Short mmCIF file of C-alpha atoms and ligand atoms in Angstrom, two decimals:
data_model
loop_
_atom_site.label_atom_id
_atom_site.label_comp_id
_atom_site.label_asym_id
_atom_site.label_seq_id
_atom_site.Cartn_x
_atom_site.Cartn_y
_atom_site.Cartn_z
CA UNK R 1 -114.17 32.56 123.32
CA UNK R 2 -110.74 31.00 124.18
CA UNK R 3 -107.37 32.18 122.90
CA UNK R 4 -103.99 30.53 123.62
CA UNK R 5 -101.29 33.06 122.86
CA UNK R 6 -97.42 32.29 122.74
CA UNK R 7 -95.56 34.97 124.64
CA UNK R 8 -92.00 35.73 123.42
CA UNK R 9 -90.78 38.37 125.82
CA UNK R 10 -87.40 38.53 124.64
CA UNK R 11 -84.68 40.59 126.12
CA UNK R 12 -83.99 44.36 127.98
CA UNK R 13 -87.68 45.99 128.28
CA UNK R 14 -89.47 42.84 126.77
CA UNK R 15 -90.51 41.15 129.62
CA UNK R 16 -91.95 44.66 131.16
CA UNK R 17 -94.07 45.80 128.19
CA UNK R 18 -95.44 42.18 127.53
CA UNK R 19 -96.76 42.04 130.91
CA UNK R 20 -98.49 45.39 130.44
CA UNK R 21 -99.95 43.77 127.07
CA UNK R 22 -101.13 41.16 128.99
CA UNK R 23 -102.69 42.93 131.78
CA UNK R 24 -104.61 44.89 128.96
CA UNK R 25 -105.71 41.67 127.26
CA UNK R 26 -106.85 40.16 130.50
CA UNK R 27 -109.05 43.47 131.06
CA UNK R 28 -110.75 42.93 127.71
CA UNK R 29 -111.06 39.48 128.66
CA UNK R 30 -112.99 40.20 131.71
CA UNK R 31 -115.31 42.98 129.97
CA UNK R 32 -115.82 41.08 127.00
CA UNK R 33 -116.11 37.51 128.23
CA UNK R 34 -112.84 36.01 126.74
CA UNK R 35 -110.36 33.95 127.84
CA UNK R 36 -106.58 34.39 127.25
CA UNK R 37 -104.01 31.85 128.19
CA UNK R 38 -100.64 32.67 127.72
CA UNK R 39 -97.55 30.20 127.31
CA UNK R 40 -93.99 31.83 127.35
CA UNK R 41 -91.15 30.69 125.46
CA UNK R 42 -87.55 31.83 124.89
CA UNK R 43 -86.13 33.54 122.03
CA UNK R 44 -83.25 36.00 121.55
CA UNK R 45 -80.69 36.88 123.62
CA UNK R 46 -82.71 34.95 126.84
CA UNK R 47 -82.53 31.81 124.68
CA UNK R 48 -78.88 32.08 124.10
CA UNK R 49 -78.27 32.27 127.52
CA UNK R 50 -80.48 29.37 128.37
CA UNK R 51 -80.12 26.86 125.70
CA UNK R 52 -77.09 28.38 123.40
CA UNK R 53 -79.46 29.18 120.61
CA UNK R 54 -81.58 32.22 119.81
CA UNK R 55 -84.57 30.21 118.49
CA UNK R 56 -84.89 26.47 119.99
CA UNK R 57 -87.20 24.04 118.23
CA UNK R 58 -89.45 23.98 121.41
CA UNK R 59 -90.49 27.66 120.65
CA UNK R 60 -91.23 27.30 116.91
CA UNK R 61 -93.22 24.38 117.99
CA UNK R 62 -94.99 26.24 120.31
CA UNK R 63 -95.67 29.10 118.70
CA UNK R 64 -97.11 26.94 115.72
CA UNK R 65 -99.28 25.35 118.35
CA UNK R 66 -100.42 28.52 119.51
CA UNK R 67 -103.52 31.02 118.27
CA UNK R 68 -101.28 33.89 117.95
CA UNK R 69 -98.12 35.12 119.10
CA UNK R 70 -97.19 38.49 121.07
CA UNK R 71 -93.52 39.26 120.98
CA UNK R 72 -91.60 42.14 123.14
CA UNK R 73 -88.07 42.74 121.71
CA UNK R 74 -84.78 40.93 121.40
CA UNK R 75 -81.37 41.82 121.31
CA UNK R 76 -78.69 44.10 123.43
CA UNK R 77 -75.13 44.53 124.21
CA UNK R 78 -74.51 41.49 125.90
CA UNK R 79 -74.77 39.27 122.58
CA UNK R 80 -73.45 42.12 120.21
CA UNK R 81 -70.08 40.25 119.61
CA UNK R 82 -71.54 36.62 118.84
CA UNK R 83 -71.27 35.55 115.43
CA UNK R 84 -74.43 36.53 112.93
CA UNK R 85 -75.96 33.05 113.22
CA UNK R 86 -75.91 33.28 116.93
CA UNK R 87 -77.08 36.74 117.39
CA UNK R 88 -80.47 37.19 119.14
CA UNK R 89 -81.90 38.80 115.94
CA UNK R 90 -81.35 35.60 114.12
CA UNK R 91 -84.14 34.24 116.23
CA UNK R 92 -86.36 37.19 115.09
CA UNK R 93 -85.92 36.20 111.38
CA UNK R 94 -86.10 32.81 111.99
CA UNK R 95 -89.46 32.83 113.90
CA UNK R 96 -91.08 35.15 111.02
CA UNK R 97 -89.67 32.77 108.37
CA UNK R 98 -90.91 29.66 110.28
CA UNK R 99 -94.20 31.01 110.79
CA UNK R 100 -94.60 32.06 107.21
CA UNK R 101 -94.97 35.86 107.86
CA UNK R 102 -94.37 37.47 104.70
CA UNK R 103 -96.49 40.72 105.59
CA UNK R 104 -95.33 43.15 108.13
CA UNK R 105 -98.15 45.57 109.06
CA UNK R 106 -96.81 49.03 110.38
CA UNK R 107 -99.41 51.91 110.79
CA UNK R 108 -97.87 55.04 111.59
CA UNK R 109 -100.53 57.99 112.61
CA UNK R 110 -99.84 61.37 114.37
CA UNK R 111 -101.95 61.58 117.65
CA UNK R 112 -103.49 65.38 117.64
CA UNK R 113 -102.50 65.26 121.47
CA UNK R 114 -98.95 64.53 120.23
CA UNK R 115 -98.65 66.83 117.36
CA UNK R 116 -96.29 69.16 119.28
CA UNK R 117 -94.18 66.13 119.96
CA UNK R 118 -93.44 65.76 116.18
CA UNK R 119 -90.54 66.93 115.24
CA UNK R 120 -91.96 68.10 111.75
CA UNK R 121 -92.66 71.68 111.28
CA UNK R 122 -96.00 72.57 112.46
CA UNK R 123 -97.73 73.28 109.06
CA UNK R 124 -96.67 70.13 108.21
CA UNK R 125 -97.71 68.21 111.13
CA UNK R 126 -101.21 70.04 110.88
CA UNK R 127 -101.80 68.27 107.74
CA UNK R 128 -101.90 64.96 109.73
CA UNK R 129 -100.22 61.64 109.29
CA UNK R 130 -102.09 58.42 108.77
CA UNK R 131 -100.30 55.65 106.88
CA UNK R 132 -99.41 51.98 106.98
CA UNK R 133 -96.32 50.62 105.72
CA UNK R 134 -96.73 46.60 104.40
CA UNK R 135 -93.27 45.72 104.61
CA UNK R 136 -92.23 42.43 102.84
CA UNK R 137 -90.73 40.48 105.83
CA UNK R 138 -89.30 36.87 104.74
CA UNK R 139 -87.38 37.58 101.58
CA UNK R 140 -85.00 40.06 100.01
CA UNK R 141 -81.52 40.61 101.45
CA UNK R 142 -82.41 39.78 105.04
CA UNK R 143 -82.86 36.07 103.75
CA UNK R 144 -80.33 36.25 100.37
CA UNK R 145 -77.28 34.26 100.26
CA UNK R 146 -74.31 36.03 102.08
CA UNK R 147 -70.97 35.58 103.02
CA UNK R 148 -67.14 36.52 102.86
CA UNK R 149 -64.92 35.54 99.90
CA UNK R 150 -60.98 35.10 99.44
CA UNK R 151 -59.36 36.48 102.60
CA UNK R 152 -62.76 37.68 104.46
CA UNK R 153 -62.09 41.28 103.52
CA UNK R 154 -64.75 40.91 100.69
CA UNK R 155 -68.14 40.55 102.11
CA UNK R 156 -71.71 40.10 100.02
CA UNK R 157 -75.58 40.13 100.80
CA UNK R 158 -77.91 39.51 98.13
CA UNK R 159 -81.09 41.22 97.09
CA UNK R 160 -83.38 38.61 95.49
CA UNK R 161 -87.40 38.29 95.02
CA UNK R 162 -89.46 35.89 93.03
CA UNK R 163 -92.58 37.33 91.45
CA UNK R 164 -94.54 35.28 93.71
CA UNK R 165 -93.03 36.73 96.84
CA UNK R 166 -93.83 40.46 95.44
CA UNK R 167 -97.39 39.65 94.17
CA UNK R 168 -98.43 37.93 97.74
CA UNK R 169 -97.31 40.88 99.51
CA UNK R 170 -99.07 43.69 97.16
CA UNK R 171 -102.40 41.92 97.04
CA UNK R 172 -102.22 42.12 100.77
CA UNK R 173 -101.58 46.05 100.27
CA UNK R 174 -104.15 46.50 97.74
CA UNK R 175 -106.87 44.95 99.86
CA UNK R 176 -105.81 47.05 102.73
CA UNK R 177 -105.90 50.11 100.67
CA UNK R 178 -109.67 49.30 99.68
CA UNK R 179 -110.54 49.53 103.32
CA UNK R 180 -108.55 52.82 103.95
CA UNK R 181 -107.89 55.80 101.43
CA UNK R 182 -107.80 53.74 98.19
CA UNK R 183 -104.31 54.53 97.38
CA UNK R 184 -101.10 52.62 97.22
CA UNK R 185 -97.45 53.86 97.25
CA UNK R 186 -94.99 51.13 95.76
CA UNK R 187 -91.67 51.79 96.84
CA UNK R 188 -88.56 50.93 95.21
CA UNK R 189 -84.96 51.40 93.50
CA UNK R 190 -85.91 50.89 89.97
CA UNK R 191 -83.52 53.09 88.71
CA UNK R 192 -81.03 50.88 89.74
CA UNK R 193 -81.73 47.47 91.00
CA UNK R 194 -83.02 44.84 88.79
CA UNK R 195 -84.93 43.10 91.86
CA UNK R 196 -86.69 46.53 91.89
CA UNK R 197 -87.62 46.59 88.55
CA UNK R 198 -89.32 43.12 88.91
CA UNK R 199 -90.95 44.60 92.01
CA UNK R 200 -92.34 47.52 90.02
CA UNK R 201 -93.57 45.45 87.23
CA UNK R 202 -95.24 42.65 89.38
CA UNK R 203 -96.94 45.65 91.30
CA UNK R 204 -98.13 47.15 88.41
CA UNK R 205 -99.58 43.79 87.12
CA UNK R 206 -101.50 43.06 90.55
CA UNK R 207 -102.85 46.65 90.27
CA UNK R 208 -104.72 45.91 87.49
CA UNK R 209 -106.86 43.79 89.49
CA UNK R 210 -107.94 46.83 91.61
CA UNK R 211 -108.95 49.55 89.20
CA UNK R 212 -110.40 51.10 92.17
CA UNK R 213 -107.03 51.89 93.90
CA UNK R 214 -104.61 54.42 92.87
CA UNK R 215 -101.39 53.17 92.44
CA UNK R 216 -97.99 55.18 92.17
CA UNK R 217 -94.44 54.22 92.26
CA UNK R 218 -91.80 56.10 94.29
CA UNK R 219 -88.16 55.71 94.65
CA UNK R 220 -86.86 55.03 97.92
CA UNK R 221 -84.68 58.05 98.58
CA UNK R 222 -87.39 60.26 97.27
CA UNK R 223 -89.73 58.48 99.78
CA UNK R 224 -87.54 59.17 102.78
CA UNK R 225 -87.81 62.76 101.63
CA UNK R 226 -91.54 62.78 101.21
CA UNK R 227 -91.96 61.27 104.72
CA UNK R 228 -90.94 64.25 106.25
CA UNK R 229 -91.76 66.68 103.52
CA UNK R 230 -95.24 65.61 102.91
CA UNK R 231 -96.20 62.55 104.80
CA UNK R 232 -100.14 63.29 104.63
CA UNK R 233 -99.60 62.02 101.13
CA UNK R 234 -99.13 58.33 102.10
CA UNK R 235 -101.92 56.01 102.67
CA UNK R 236 -100.69 52.48 101.89
CA UNK R 237 -96.83 52.07 101.69
CA UNK R 238 -95.87 48.40 100.19
CA UNK R 239 -92.16 47.78 99.97
CA UNK R 240 -89.27 45.50 100.24
CA UNK R 241 -87.97 43.96 103.40
CA UNK R 242 -84.95 46.27 103.89
CA UNK R 243 -86.81 49.37 102.54
CA UNK R 244 -89.50 48.81 104.94
CA UNK R 245 -87.25 48.39 107.78
CA UNK R 246 -85.51 51.58 107.39
CA UNK R 247 -88.52 53.57 106.57
CA UNK R 248 -90.92 52.28 109.24
CA UNK R 249 -88.42 53.87 111.84
CA UNK R 250 -88.39 57.02 109.73
CA UNK R 251 -92.36 57.17 109.76
CA UNK R 252 -92.24 56.29 113.79
CA UNK R 253 -90.25 59.47 114.24
CA UNK R 254 -92.24 61.68 112.40
CA UNK R 255 -95.18 60.82 114.56
CA UNK R 256 -93.30 61.73 117.66
CA UNK R 257 -92.03 58.32 119.36
CA UNK R 258 -91.22 54.89 118.25
CA UNK R 259 -92.35 54.00 121.73
CA UNK R 260 -95.91 54.25 120.18
CA UNK R 261 -96.02 52.12 117.18
CA UNK R 262 -97.17 48.51 116.85
CA UNK R 263 -97.17 45.90 114.26
CA UNK R 264 -98.68 42.72 112.70
CA UNK R 265 -96.85 40.15 110.77
CA UNK R 266 -99.31 37.74 109.02
CA UNK R 267 -99.00 35.13 106.56
CA UNK R 268 -101.63 32.90 104.87
CA UNK R 269 -103.25 31.81 108.26
CA UNK R 270 -104.89 33.52 110.90
CA UNK R 271 -101.80 33.08 113.44
CA UNK R 272 -99.46 35.94 113.19
CA UNK R 273 -96.81 37.56 115.28
CA UNK R 274 -97.63 40.97 117.25
CA UNK R 275 -94.84 43.11 118.15
CA UNK R 276 -93.86 46.79 118.65
CA UNK R 277 -91.66 48.23 115.89
CA UNK R 278 -89.11 49.46 118.78
CA UNK R 279 -86.08 47.57 119.98
CA UNK R 280 -85.12 46.03 123.43
CA UNK R 281 -83.83 49.47 124.59
CA UNK R 282 -81.22 47.65 127.24
CA UNK R 283 -80.08 51.16 128.61
CA UNK R 284 -83.61 51.64 130.21
CA UNK R 285 -84.42 47.96 131.16
CA UNK R 286 -85.67 47.47 134.88
CA UNK R 287 -85.91 51.15 135.34
CA UNK R 288 -89.50 51.38 134.52
CA UNK R 289 -89.12 53.94 131.87
CA UNK R 290 -90.37 51.80 128.91
CA UNK R 291 -93.57 53.10 127.06
CA UNK R 292 -95.75 49.92 126.65
CA UNK R 293 -98.24 51.78 124.48
CA UNK R 294 -96.50 50.34 121.21
CA UNK R 295 -96.95 46.73 122.67
CA UNK R 296 -100.52 47.48 123.94
CA UNK R 297 -101.52 48.51 120.56
CA UNK R 298 -99.86 45.51 118.87
CA UNK R 299 -102.32 43.37 121.25
CA UNK R 300 -105.17 45.26 119.79
CA UNK R 301 -104.04 44.39 116.19
CA UNK R 302 -103.87 40.80 117.36
CA UNK R 303 -107.46 41.07 118.40
CA UNK R 304 -108.27 42.69 115.24
CA UNK R 305 -106.48 40.52 112.93
CA UNK R 306 -105.98 36.85 114.62
CA UNK R 307 -109.12 36.88 116.49
CA UNK R 308 -111.58 39.24 114.33
CA UNK R 309 -112.44 41.08 117.68
CA UNK R 310 -112.82 44.47 116.04
CA UNK R 311 -115.00 46.03 118.85
CA UNK R 312 -112.27 44.72 121.62
CA UNK R 313 -109.34 46.17 119.57
CA UNK R 314 -111.06 49.41 119.11
CA UNK R 315 -111.72 49.61 122.99
CA UNK R 316 -108.04 49.39 123.50
CA UNK R 317 -107.15 52.02 120.91
CA UNK R 318 -109.85 54.34 122.21
CA UNK R 319 -108.28 53.87 125.75
CA UNK R 320 -104.65 54.74 124.60
CA UNK R 321 -106.19 57.86 122.43
CA UNK R 322 -107.79 58.82 125.86
CA UNK R 323 -104.84 58.74 128.12
CA UNK R 324 -102.84 60.54 125.52
CA UNK R 325 -105.49 63.25 125.24
CA UNK R 326 -105.87 63.50 129.01
CA UNK R 327 -101.96 64.32 128.97
CA UNK R 328 -100.56 61.22 130.45
CA UNK R 329 -96.95 60.68 129.16
CA UNK R 330 -94.03 58.09 129.94
CA UNK R 331 -90.72 59.74 129.42
CA UNK R 332 -89.89 59.06 125.84
CA UNK R 333 -93.23 61.19 124.73
CA UNK R 334 -92.64 64.00 127.28
CA UNK R 335 -91.35 66.68 124.67
CA UNK R 336 -92.22 70.04 126.13
CA UNK R 337 -94.93 68.94 128.26
CA UNK R 338 -94.37 69.73 131.98
CA UNK R 339 -96.27 66.55 133.16
CA UNK R 340 -94.14 64.27 135.57
CA UNK R 341 -93.48 61.06 133.27
CA UNK R 342 -95.32 57.68 134.29
CA UNK R 343 -93.62 54.56 134.50
CA UNK R 344 -94.58 51.65 132.66
CA UNK R 345 -96.92 50.12 135.03
CA UNK R 346 -98.33 53.41 135.96
CA UNK R 347 -99.16 53.99 132.12
CA UNK R 348 -100.47 50.64 132.07
CA UNK R 349 -103.01 51.32 134.87
CA UNK R 350 -104.13 54.70 133.28
CA UNK R 351 -104.93 52.50 130.14
CA UNK R 352 -106.60 49.71 132.13
CA UNK R 353 -108.71 52.05 133.93
CA UNK R 354 -110.37 53.65 130.87
CA UNK R 355 -111.15 50.02 129.16
C1 IPM V 401 -87.23 45.55 112.92
C2 IPM V 401 -86.12 45.10 113.49
C3 IPM V 401 -85.53 44.04 113.16
C4 IPM V 401 -85.37 43.96 111.59
C5 IPM V 401 -84.07 43.49 113.36
C6 IPM V 401 -84.24 43.59 115.06
C7 IPM V 401 -83.79 42.27 113.01
O1 IPM V 401 -85.33 46.54 113.23
O2 IPM V 401 -88.34 44.62 113.35
O3 IPM V 401 -87.56 46.27 112.42
O4 IPM V 401 -84.58 44.65 111.21
O5 IPM V 401 -86.58 43.46 111.07
MG1 MG V 402 -86.22 47.83 112.32
#
């Protein structure tokens, strides 16, 4: 089969890690007889430099015309002093909204081979971590009304959700739980926020349609604690945009490295956007120190969700498992290991060899 992938390489380490993921896709293409073609578009800081805006219309049109989108990372100190509407991050939020990607899927699992790198106490890590965060991606405080009032010394951002927005992500989470261990933890701040009270009511209503799935509520502050105290209790987590942003970074750390975690952003069509959960790491851009694994695993998620190529997705995941088990490490996951760290292209090569 043939697939047309839009590439948003972005800034910092973005181009290096996207190149690695494309090399892996090409190897999969050779092995299983698929053709992947790539069309690059500008988004983020590189788009600001080239066209004065973080998300040119051509990029939106190109993504809409593609079968799927692979993204590296955006942002960097170079653009930090720009006003909010011109920041690279605005491009990322814009493309998520333009493609209607309301569900952000962020799996976090602890690789046995990396358990020693987890900052968790050994007895907690030994119980394992295998959870997936369903983060609402195009609503809430990220997209609510914001501004400054009066003399500019008062600022506000608005958390706002409709029942419809909550329902559609809740359904996605419950469907996923059915294929996993059958448990959904809905995270909110319903003891304080009205939007969270609507969130909770709505999730409960959706839960009635999935009597086979266990549903529980957890307050976000407690969830932050439980993620380090007893992370093995979580299966599917469903939460708002801002809480999901924060908790997914935390989840990535308890599993050892943010350099390992992929994500998929999907909506009602099969076209989605696939990206590592980490940022553009401008401090190591161009040094070869980036870990390509999160982006490579994001490409695997693309094969699974956008193209229904489960065998091919598993082949990538198995190759990543294998290199980690064999002890190959990039600098970020070196931990106490005495192995010499591999560069981004070297790690990519090891993964290619095992596909
Ligand atoms: C993420 C990032 C983005 C977000 C930033 C870069 C806007 O932190 O994808 O988690 O907050 O959504
Ligand atoms: Mg984040």
